[in-house]
Backbone as a chain_set.jsonl record, in Angstrom:
{"seq": "MKFLKTVFAVLMMFLVGNISAQKKTEKFEKLQIDMFPKAKEGYKQVFIQLPIAKNENDLKVEFFVGTEKMLDCNKHFLMGKVMTQDLQGWGYNYYDVESTGETGGTLMACPDQKKTKKFVSLQPEIVRYNSKLPLVFYVPKDLEVRYRVLRPDSVMKKAIQK", "coords": {"N": [[11.948, 49.775, -8.177], [9.342, 49.044, -7.436], [9.04, 46.793, -9.003], [10.824, 44.929, -7.826], [9.568, 44.608, -5.344], [7.189, 43.401, -6.167], [8.15, 41.006, -7.307], [9.301, 39.896, -5.005], [6.972, 39.572, -3.425], [5.556, 37.668, -4.952], [7.33, 35.502, -4.84], [7.261, 35.0, -2.063], [4.556, 34.222, -1.762], [4.621, 31.861, -3.241], [6.461, 30.363, -1.699], [5.096, 30.182, 0.79], [2.848, 28.771, -0.075], [4.041, 26.316, -0.807], [5.039, 25.431, 1.681], [2.657, 25.113, 3.156], [1.475, 23.102, 1.644], [3.202, 21.002, 2.153], [2.668, 20.544, 4.795], [0.357, 19.159, 4.823], [-2.142, 17.394, 6.381], [-2.565, 13.991, 7.214], [-5.416, 11.924, 6.97], [-6.921, 9.851, 9.363], [-8.635, 6.858, 10.264], [-10.649, 6.463, 13.181], [-9.326, 4.355, 15.391], [-9.802, 1.358, 17.247], [-8.162, -0.578, 19.594], [-8.563, -1.982, 21.824], [-9.852, -4.43, 22.002], [-8.028, -6.349, 21.356], [-5.796, -8.874, 22.616], [-3.768, -8.542, 25.618], [-0.221, -8.048, 25.695], [1.994, -10.81, 26.152], [4.305, -11.911, 28.741], [7.531, -10.58, 28.308], [7.05, -9.718, 25.773], [5.829, -7.182, 23.49], [3.114, -5.085, 22.474], [2.56, -3.785, 19.338], [1.362, -1.496, 16.866], [0.174, -0.65, 13.567], [-1.206, 2.129, 12.138], [-2.873, 2.983, 9.368], [-3.156, 5.681, 7.054], [-6.173, 7.099, 5.635], [-6.728, 6.377, 2.273], [-6.919, 7.014, -1.273], [-8.366, 4.667, -3.484], [-7.778, 2.203, -2.02], [-7.792, -0.498, -2.524], [-5.88, -0.862, -4.439], [-3.49, -0.686, -3.142], [-0.821, -2.061, -1.133], [0.669, -3.314, 1.9], [3.869, -3.726, 3.093], [5.477, -5.375, 5.623], [8.115, -5.442, 8.049], [9.749, -7.282, 10.497], [12.115, -6.823, 12.873], [15.47, -5.971, 13.947], [18.094, -3.64, 14.744], [21.478, -4.32, 14.186], [25.018, -4.748, 14.665], [26.744, -5.636, 11.906], [28.624, -7.643, 9.528], [29.863, -7.686, 6.093], [28.236, -9.617, 4.925], [25.066, -11.011, 3.763], [22.354, -10.86, 5.855], [19.79, -12.362, 7.912], [17.0, -12.465, 10.125], [16.218, -15.046, 12.374], [13.238, -16.865, 12.839], [9.623, -16.662, 13.059], [6.546, -15.372, 11.69], [3.285, -15.487, 12.717], [-0.065, -15.585, 11.704], [-2.862, -14.733, 13.524], [-6.252, -15.257, 14.571], [-8.587, -12.998, 15.838], [-10.742, -14.011, 17.987], [-14.222, -13.943, 17.594], [-14.321, -11.423, 16.5], [-13.316, -11.316, 13.941], [-11.016, -10.154, 13.089], [-7.518, -9.977, 12.272], [-4.329, -10.599, 13.823], [-0.787, -10.418, 14.443], [1.519, -12.735, 15.58], [4.778, -12.918, 16.683], [7.548, -14.986, 16.666], [10.74, -15.158, 17.79], [14.145, -15.483, 18.663], [16.013, -13.627, 18.299], [18.298, -14.396, 17.063], [20.563, -14.476, 14.292], [21.046, -15.421, 10.86], [22.998, -16.055, 7.908], [24.836, -15.33, 4.836], [28.071, -16.721, 4.022], [30.297, -15.219, 3.125], [33.648, -14.072, 2.565], [34.802, -11.344, 4.352], [36.889, -8.956, 3.636], [37.754, -6.598, 5.012], [36.702, -6.847, 7.529], [35.021, -5.032, 8.68], [32.351, -3.755, 10.586], [28.979, -2.712, 10.326], [26.088, -0.826, 11.29], [23.042, -2.332, 10.75], [19.676, -2.914, 9.669], [18.186, -5.865, 10.376], [15.968, -8.405, 9.417], [13.073, -10.571, 9.785], [11.617, -12.693, 7.242], [10.065, -10.522, 5.017], [6.577, -9.603, 4.902], [3.646, -9.274, 2.881], [0.651, -7.544, 2.983], [-2.847, -6.71, 2.579], [-3.902, -3.31, 2.104], [-5.619, -1.474, 4.476], [-7.256, 1.027, 5.858], [-9.153, 1.059, 7.801], [-8.765, -0.892, 9.7], [-6.424, -1.723, 12.247], [-3.014, -2.861, 11.953], [-1.908, -5.215, 13.991], [0.662, -6.269, 16.144], [2.472, -8.681, 18.034], [5.402, -8.692, 19.471], [8.725, -9.797, 20.428], [10.328, -7.968, 23.09], [12.764, -6.773, 22.276], [12.625, -6.399, 19.551], [11.459, -4.644, 16.577], [8.887, -3.197, 14.492], [8.715, -2.37, 11.138], [7.481, -0.693, 8.224], [6.297, -0.363, 4.805], [4.444, 1.29, 2.245], [3.166, -0.139, -0.618], [2.757, 0.785, -3.918], [0.941, 0.632, -6.995], [2.382, 0.454, -10.305], [1.795, 3.076, -12.555], [1.357, 2.545, -15.202], [0.094, -0.074, -17.076], [1.699, -2.954, -18.145], [2.452, -5.066, -20.926], [2.93, -8.542, -21.237], [5.588, -10.371, -22.821], [5.183, -12.352, -25.66], [6.063, -15.526, -26.932]], "CA": [[11.701, 49.333, -6.827], [8.056, 48.344, -7.413], [9.263, 45.495, -9.633], [11.428, 44.057, -6.815], [8.537, 44.292, -4.352], [6.261, 42.455, -6.797], [8.85, 39.713, -7.395], [9.408, 39.387, -3.642], [5.637, 39.139, -3.0], [5.237, 36.423, -5.663], [8.167, 34.452, -4.251], [6.734, 34.689, -0.73], [3.322, 33.444, -1.931], [5.039, 30.534, -3.689], [7.067, 29.699, -0.556], [4.029, 29.874, 1.749], [2.044, 27.7, -0.679], [4.792, 25.072, -0.698], [5.09, 25.006, 3.08], [1.336, 24.618, 3.563], [1.24, 21.838, 0.955], [3.992, 19.98, 2.826], [2.079, 20.292, 6.108], [-0.939, 18.5, 4.618], [-2.33, 16.363, 7.39], [-3.174, 12.758, 6.734], [-6.627, 11.58, 7.708], [-6.905, 8.504, 9.899], [-9.842, 6.331, 10.89], [-10.517, 6.318, 14.633], [-9.122, 2.922, 15.589], [-9.903, 0.768, 18.572], [-7.357, -1.8, 19.715], [-8.832, -2.525, 23.162], [-10.343, -5.799, 21.935], [-6.901, -7.253, 21.166], [-5.264, -9.327, 23.909], [-2.583, -7.872, 26.158], [1.03, -8.74, 25.356], [2.463, -11.726, 27.201], [5.582, -11.584, 29.37], [8.668, -10.521, 27.399], [6.59, -9.237, 24.469], [5.141, -5.892, 23.469], [2.111, -4.937, 21.419], [2.76, -2.617, 18.487], [0.373, -1.499, 15.789], [0.315, 0.288, 12.464], [-2.448, 2.773, 11.726], [-2.68, 3.494, 8.017], [-4.045, 6.806, 6.727], [-7.178, 6.878, 4.6], [-6.126, 6.604, 0.962], [-7.771, 6.757, -2.434], [-8.134, 3.362, -4.115], [-7.053, 1.339, -1.094], [-7.678, -1.843, -3.107], [-4.677, -0.901, -5.272], [-2.302, -0.581, -2.297], [-0.415, -3.162, -0.25], [1.59, -2.932, 2.96], [4.92, -4.7, 3.345], [6.023, -5.115, 6.95], [9.375, -6.076, 8.403], [9.96, -7.399, 11.929], [13.547, -7.023, 13.025], [16.234, -5.169, 14.883], [19.364, -3.152, 14.223], [22.641, -5.013, 14.754], [26.308, -4.515, 14.032], [26.933, -6.795, 11.033], [29.682, -7.538, 8.523], [29.419, -7.482, 4.707], [27.348, -10.692, 4.475], [23.617, -10.81, 3.783], [21.852, -11.455, 7.093], [18.355, -12.419, 8.16], [16.619, -12.833, 11.488], [15.546, -16.347, 12.417], [11.977, -16.832, 13.55], [8.463, -16.704, 12.166], [5.38, -14.532, 11.957], [2.075, -16.293, 12.594], [-1.31, -14.83, 11.676], [-3.841, -15.245, 14.489], [-7.601, -14.711, 14.436], [-9.155, -12.456, 17.061], [-12.011, -14.728, 18.104], [-15.437, -13.165, 17.778], [-14.235, -10.13, 15.842], [-12.971, -11.479, 12.533], [-9.793, -9.409, 12.801], [-6.268, -10.717, 12.405], [-3.154, -9.962, 14.4], [0.411, -11.173, 14.11], [2.375, -13.191, 16.67], [6.142, -13.112, 16.185], [8.436, -15.816, 17.487], [12.142, -15.021, 17.407], [15.079, -15.313, 19.781], [16.938, -12.568, 17.931], [19.466, -14.96, 16.388], [20.619, -14.194, 12.87], [21.747, -16.312, 9.948], [23.413, -15.28, 6.753], [25.802, -15.908, 3.918], [29.396, -16.894, 4.628], [31.323, -14.631, 2.265], [34.782, -13.489, 3.278], [34.769, -9.883, 4.42], [38.309, -8.629, 3.779], [38.069, -5.544, 5.983], [36.093, -7.214, 8.82], [34.329, -3.849, 9.197], [30.939, -3.977, 10.903], [28.138, -1.523, 10.267], [24.76, -1.015, 11.867], [22.058, -2.637, 9.709], [18.403, -3.474, 10.108], [18.063, -7.254, 9.942], [14.568, -8.727, 9.689], [12.471, -11.815, 9.329], [11.121, -12.588, 5.869], [8.983, -9.53, 4.97], [5.275, -10.083, 4.461], [2.819, -8.274, 2.209], [-0.769, -7.671, 3.321], [-3.651, -5.69, 1.91], [-4.006, -2.006, 2.748], [-6.958, -1.222, 5.004], [-7.15, 2.087, 6.861], [-10.195, 0.89, 8.818], [-8.307, -1.846, 10.714], [-4.995, -1.625, 12.539], [-2.169, -4.053, 11.865], [-1.458, -5.373, 15.373], [1.745, -7.241, 16.26], [3.021, -9.016, 19.338], [6.804, -8.984, 19.152], [9.624, -9.75, 21.58], [10.621, -6.584, 23.473], [13.955, -6.219, 21.623], [12.393, -6.274, 18.114], [10.582, -3.558, 16.162], [8.168, -3.42, 13.239], [8.789, -1.288, 10.156], [6.62, -1.007, 7.08], [6.22, 0.573, 3.686], [3.247, 1.144, 1.434], [3.49, -0.472, -2.002], [1.805, 1.394, -4.848], [1.094, 0.044, -8.325], [2.916, 1.263, -11.389], [0.645, 3.705, -13.195], [1.175, 2.02, -16.558], [0.019, -1.527, -17.152], [2.585, -3.414, -19.222], [2.045, -6.317, -21.543], [3.967, -9.579, -21.232], [6.104, -10.73, -24.137], [4.723, -13.681, -26.067], [6.96, -16.18, -27.889]], "C": [[10.389, 48.557, -6.724], [8.197, 46.936, -7.987], [9.839, 44.509, -8.616], [10.411, 43.661, -5.749], [7.557, 43.264, -4.906], [6.886, 41.06, -6.872], [8.949, 39.091, -6.008], [8.057, 38.847, -3.151], [5.257, 37.817, -3.66], [6.042, 35.26, -5.094], [7.661, 34.047, -2.869], [5.449, 33.868, -0.821], [3.664, 32.019, -2.35], [5.604, 29.736, -2.522], [6.008, 29.287, 0.465], [3.143, 28.75, 1.217], [2.729, 26.354, -0.586], [4.821, 24.55, 0.723], [3.743, 24.455, 3.515], [1.005, 23.304, 2.865], [2.004, 20.709, 1.634], [3.386, 19.619, 4.178], [0.715, 19.624, 6.008], [-1.087, 17.354, 5.625], [-3.005, 15.149, 6.778], [-4.389, 12.457, 7.601], [-6.553, 10.123, 8.113], [-8.291, 8.137, 10.401], [-9.603, 6.293, 12.397], [-10.468, 4.817, 14.914], [-9.272, 2.529, 17.049], [-9.022, -0.481, 18.59], [-7.561, -2.458, 21.077], [-9.245, -3.991, 23.122], [-9.224, -6.823, 21.729], [-6.332, -7.657, 22.519], [-4.047, -8.51, 24.34], [-1.35, -8.703, 25.781], [1.465, -9.633, 26.51], [3.836, -11.294, 27.704], [6.726, -11.636, 28.354], [8.319, -10.009, 26.003], [5.991, -7.85, 24.609], [4.149, -5.889, 22.311], [2.439, -3.662, 20.65], [1.712, -2.665, 17.384], [0.699, -0.445, 14.764], [-1.068, 0.817, 12.143], [-2.184, 3.435, 10.384], [-3.629, 4.663, 7.751], [-5.054, 6.413, 5.648], [-6.551, 7.242, 3.262], [-7.16, 6.374, -0.132], [-7.394, 5.395, -2.99], [-7.314, 2.429, -3.229], [-6.891, -0.075, -1.633], [-6.436, -1.984, -3.983], [-3.39, -0.939, -4.445], [-2.059, -1.846, -1.496], [0.522, -2.591, 0.803], [2.593, -4.058, 3.13], [5.494, -4.386, 4.718], [7.239, -5.997, 7.227], [9.464, -6.111, 9.925], [11.438, -7.684, 12.119], [14.163, -6.125, 14.07], [17.502, -4.678, 14.202], [20.498, -3.849, 14.962], [23.891, -4.568, 14.018], [26.651, -5.772, 13.24], [28.05, -6.547, 10.033], [29.071, -7.442, 7.126], [28.467, -8.561, 4.186], [25.889, -10.258, 4.473], [23.088, -11.557, 5.005], [20.333, -11.45, 7.132], [18.143, -12.843, 9.595], [15.913, -14.179, 11.433], [14.306, -16.237, 13.294], [10.828, -16.908, 12.571], [7.371, -15.76, 12.652], [4.152, -15.4, 11.716], [0.851, -15.388, 12.637], [-2.303, -15.508, 12.609], [-5.182, -14.565, 14.247], [-8.077, -14.216, 15.792], [-10.575, -12.995, 17.171], [-13.177, -13.794, 18.39], [-15.432, -11.817, 17.057], [-13.963, -10.25, 14.345], [-11.754, -10.679, 12.117], [-8.594, -10.337, 12.934], [-5.256, -9.903, 13.194], [-1.987, -10.905, 14.177], [1.238, -11.445, 15.355], [3.749, -13.481, 16.091], [6.923, -13.944, 17.182], [9.844, -15.661, 16.954], [12.98, -14.842, 18.661], [16.071, -14.195, 19.498], [18.196, -13.071, 17.249], [19.392, -14.667, 14.898], [21.349, -15.305, 12.128], [22.186, -15.475, 8.774], [24.383, -16.022, 5.869], [27.169, -15.973, 4.609], [30.501, -16.394, 3.702], [32.459, -14.095, 3.132], [34.657, -11.971, 3.219], [36.195, -9.412, 4.676], [38.616, -7.594, 4.861], [37.526, -5.832, 7.387], [35.376, -6.034, 9.479], [32.859, -4.184, 9.447], [30.202, -2.648, 10.857], [26.775, -1.857, 10.856], [23.759, -1.193, 10.739], [20.786, -3.151, 10.355], [18.293, -4.878, 9.524], [16.667, -7.726, 10.345], [14.227, -10.162, 9.312], [12.066, -11.623, 7.87], [9.973, -11.58, 5.845], [7.676, -10.166, 4.474], [4.489, -8.935, 3.853], [1.352, -8.573, 2.522], [-1.534, -6.556, 2.628], [-3.73, -4.427, 2.763], [-5.439, -1.819, 3.218], [-6.849, -0.202, 6.128], [-8.18, 1.931, 7.984], [-9.775, -0.047, 9.946], [-6.816, -1.656, 10.978], [-4.288, -2.942, 12.226], [-1.53, -4.182, 13.244], [-0.448, -6.519, 15.435], [2.091, -7.458, 17.719], [4.435, -9.507, 19.073], [7.627, -9.022, 20.432], [10.088, -8.312, 21.825], [11.805, -5.974, 22.73], [13.799, -6.081, 20.106], [11.47, -5.09, 17.829], [9.916, -3.931, 14.838], [8.307, -2.167, 12.382], [7.908, -1.679, 8.983], [6.788, 0.014, 5.978], [4.974, 0.258, 2.882], [3.688, 0.913, -0.006], [2.373, 0.049, -2.895], [2.013, 0.796, -6.23], [1.743, 1.021, -9.302], [1.718, 1.831, -12.135], [0.351, 3.149, -14.585], [1.132, 0.494, -16.509], [0.842, -1.97, -18.353], [2.131, -4.773, -19.708], [3.212, -7.301, -21.538], [4.371, -9.901, -22.668], [5.694, -12.161, -24.454], [5.708, -14.247, -27.067], [6.192, -16.972, -28.9]], "O": [[10.311, 47.548, -6.024], [7.553, 45.999, -7.516], [9.388, 43.365, -8.55], [10.392, 42.515, -5.301], [7.14, 42.354, -4.189], [6.243, 40.063, -6.545], [8.71, 37.894, -5.846], [8.005, 37.784, -2.532], [4.698, 36.938, -3.004], [5.511, 34.169, -4.888], [7.64, 32.859, -2.545], [5.263, 32.924, -0.053], [3.054, 31.068, -1.86], [5.274, 28.561, -2.361], [6.028, 28.156, 0.951], [2.732, 27.873, 1.976], [2.076, 25.347, -0.315], [4.646, 23.353, 0.948], [3.693, 23.422, 4.183], [0.315, 22.465, 3.445], [1.517, 19.58, 1.691], [3.573, 18.5, 4.658], [-0.006, 19.533, 7.002], [-0.242, 16.461, 5.693], [-3.897, 15.267, 5.937], [-4.388, 12.705, 8.806], [-6.172, 9.263, 7.319], [-9.031, 8.986, 10.898], [-8.468, 6.109, 12.838], [-11.447, 4.103, 14.701], [-8.911, 3.278, 17.957], [-9.124, -1.335, 17.709], [-6.829, -3.376, 21.445], [-9.021, -4.723, 24.086], [-9.438, -8.022, 21.904], [-6.377, -6.875, 23.468], [-3.389, -7.872, 23.519], [-1.444, -9.913, 25.576], [1.328, -9.276, 27.68], [4.452, -10.394, 27.131], [6.872, -12.62, 27.628], [9.197, -9.881, 25.15], [5.686, -7.401, 25.713], [4.321, -6.589, 21.313], [2.579, -2.591, 21.239], [1.234, -3.737, 17.014], [1.403, 0.526, 15.043], [-1.996, 0.045, 11.902], [-1.361, 4.345, 10.284], [-4.782, 4.633, 8.18], [-4.809, 5.506, 4.852], [-5.918, 8.29, 3.13], [-8.137, 5.646, 0.05], [-6.223, 5.016, -2.967], [-6.273, 1.924, -3.649], [-5.959, -0.781, -1.248], [-5.985, -3.099, -4.244], [-2.315, -1.196, -4.988], [-2.986, -2.606, -1.217], [1.098, -1.518, 0.621], [2.208, -5.216, 3.292], [5.947, -3.268, 4.963], [7.369, -7.112, 6.722], [9.274, -5.085, 10.579], [11.959, -8.667, 11.592], [13.486, -5.594, 14.95], [17.931, -5.243, 13.196], [20.489, -3.958, 16.189], [23.826, -4.075, 12.892], [26.828, -6.845, 13.817], [28.384, -5.403, 9.724], [27.884, -7.147, 6.992], [27.938, -8.415, 3.084], [25.523, -9.265, 5.101], [23.347, -12.749, 5.169], [19.679, -10.641, 6.473], [18.993, -13.494, 10.202], [15.099, -14.421, 10.541], [14.323, -15.602, 14.348], [11.028, -17.186, 11.388], [7.285, -15.406, 13.828], [3.994, -15.98, 10.642], [0.743, -14.523, 13.507], [-2.555, -16.708, 12.499], [-5.235, -13.429, 13.773], [-7.979, -14.934, 16.787], [-11.493, -12.493, 16.523], [-13.127, -12.969, 19.302], [-16.46, -11.142, 17.017], [-14.345, -9.372, 13.572], [-11.481, -10.536, 10.925], [-8.654, -11.355, 13.623], [-5.318, -8.674, 13.228], [-2.173, -12.052, 13.771], [1.611, -10.529, 16.087], [3.867, -14.215, 15.11], [6.957, -13.65, 18.377], [10.117, -15.992, 15.8], [12.586, -14.148, 19.598], [16.881, -13.851, 20.359], [19.069, -12.28, 16.892], [18.31, -14.615, 14.313], [22.162, -16.028, 12.703], [21.795, -14.314, 8.652], [24.714, -17.184, 6.11], [27.381, -15.351, 5.65], [31.516, -17.065, 3.518], [32.252, -13.716, 4.285], [34.433, -11.396, 2.154], [36.666, -9.461, 5.812], [39.63, -7.703, 5.552], [37.865, -5.122, 8.334], [35.151, -6.036, 10.689], [32.207, -4.819, 8.618], [30.713, -1.611, 11.281], [26.37, -3.018, 10.912], [23.63, -0.329, 9.872], [20.808, -3.741, 11.435], [18.308, -5.049, 8.305], [16.227, -7.485, 11.469], [14.98, -10.855, 8.627], [12.163, -10.521, 7.331], [8.997, -11.753, 6.575], [7.689, -11.141, 3.722], [4.64, -7.779, 4.249], [0.879, -9.697, 2.35], [-0.948, -5.584, 2.151], [-3.634, -4.483, 3.989], [-6.374, -1.99, 2.436], [-6.401, -0.53, 7.227], [-8.082, 2.607, 9.008], [-10.358, -0.009, 11.03], [-6.036, -1.452, 10.047], [-4.906, -4.007, 12.237], [-0.703, -3.353, 13.625], [-0.663, -7.588, 14.865], [2.014, -6.54, 18.536], [4.641, -10.59, 18.525], [7.281, -8.364, 21.413], [10.226, -7.531, 20.883], [11.847, -4.754, 22.566], [14.749, -5.684, 19.433], [10.784, -4.596, 18.724], [10.338, -4.866, 14.157], [8.052, -1.052, 12.839], [7.623, -2.859, 8.776], [7.337, 1.097, 6.177], [4.509, -0.881, 2.841], [4.487, 1.676, -0.549], [1.195, -0.214, -2.655], [3.144, 0.484, -6.602], [1.66, 2.239, -9.144], [0.723, 1.131, -12.327], [-0.767, 3.268, -15.085], [2.033, -0.143, -15.964], [0.699, -1.425, -19.447], [1.498, -5.532, -18.973], [4.352, -6.921, -21.807], [3.591, -9.723, -23.604], [5.837, -13.062, -23.628], [6.151, -13.532, -27.965], [6.788, -17.589, -29.783]]}, "num_chains": 1, "name": "protein.A"}
């Protein structure tokens, strides 16, 4: 009986340790976005606040501006453009997005004509990772911004020479 209690206690400690490790809170810089202009009519202001990370110079952020639509089997993209603007007097950048929400794509035959919900976006952009500054976007109200953090491969590889 003592053996079962010991095993149970060890398992509980392991479980509690795992749960607390998963609840690790990310640290964020206190960001100010008041200095950025207000969104114009028909647009909204969205921003990305990145957590403080080790070796931020090694990281990049890839962002996607788009929307979910019912689409067929073709490859689709959102038409429009992302323009980098300078916040005068601050030296910060923000991103202005122009898009009517129209999509383009390949013209393959889709035999089943089945449509599925997919996220369709403008050409993704990659920017440097900086937890001290927000990534601020002005996008049409029907679009959203998604992002992912790109991390380097831990092993540096050598190119093949001929």
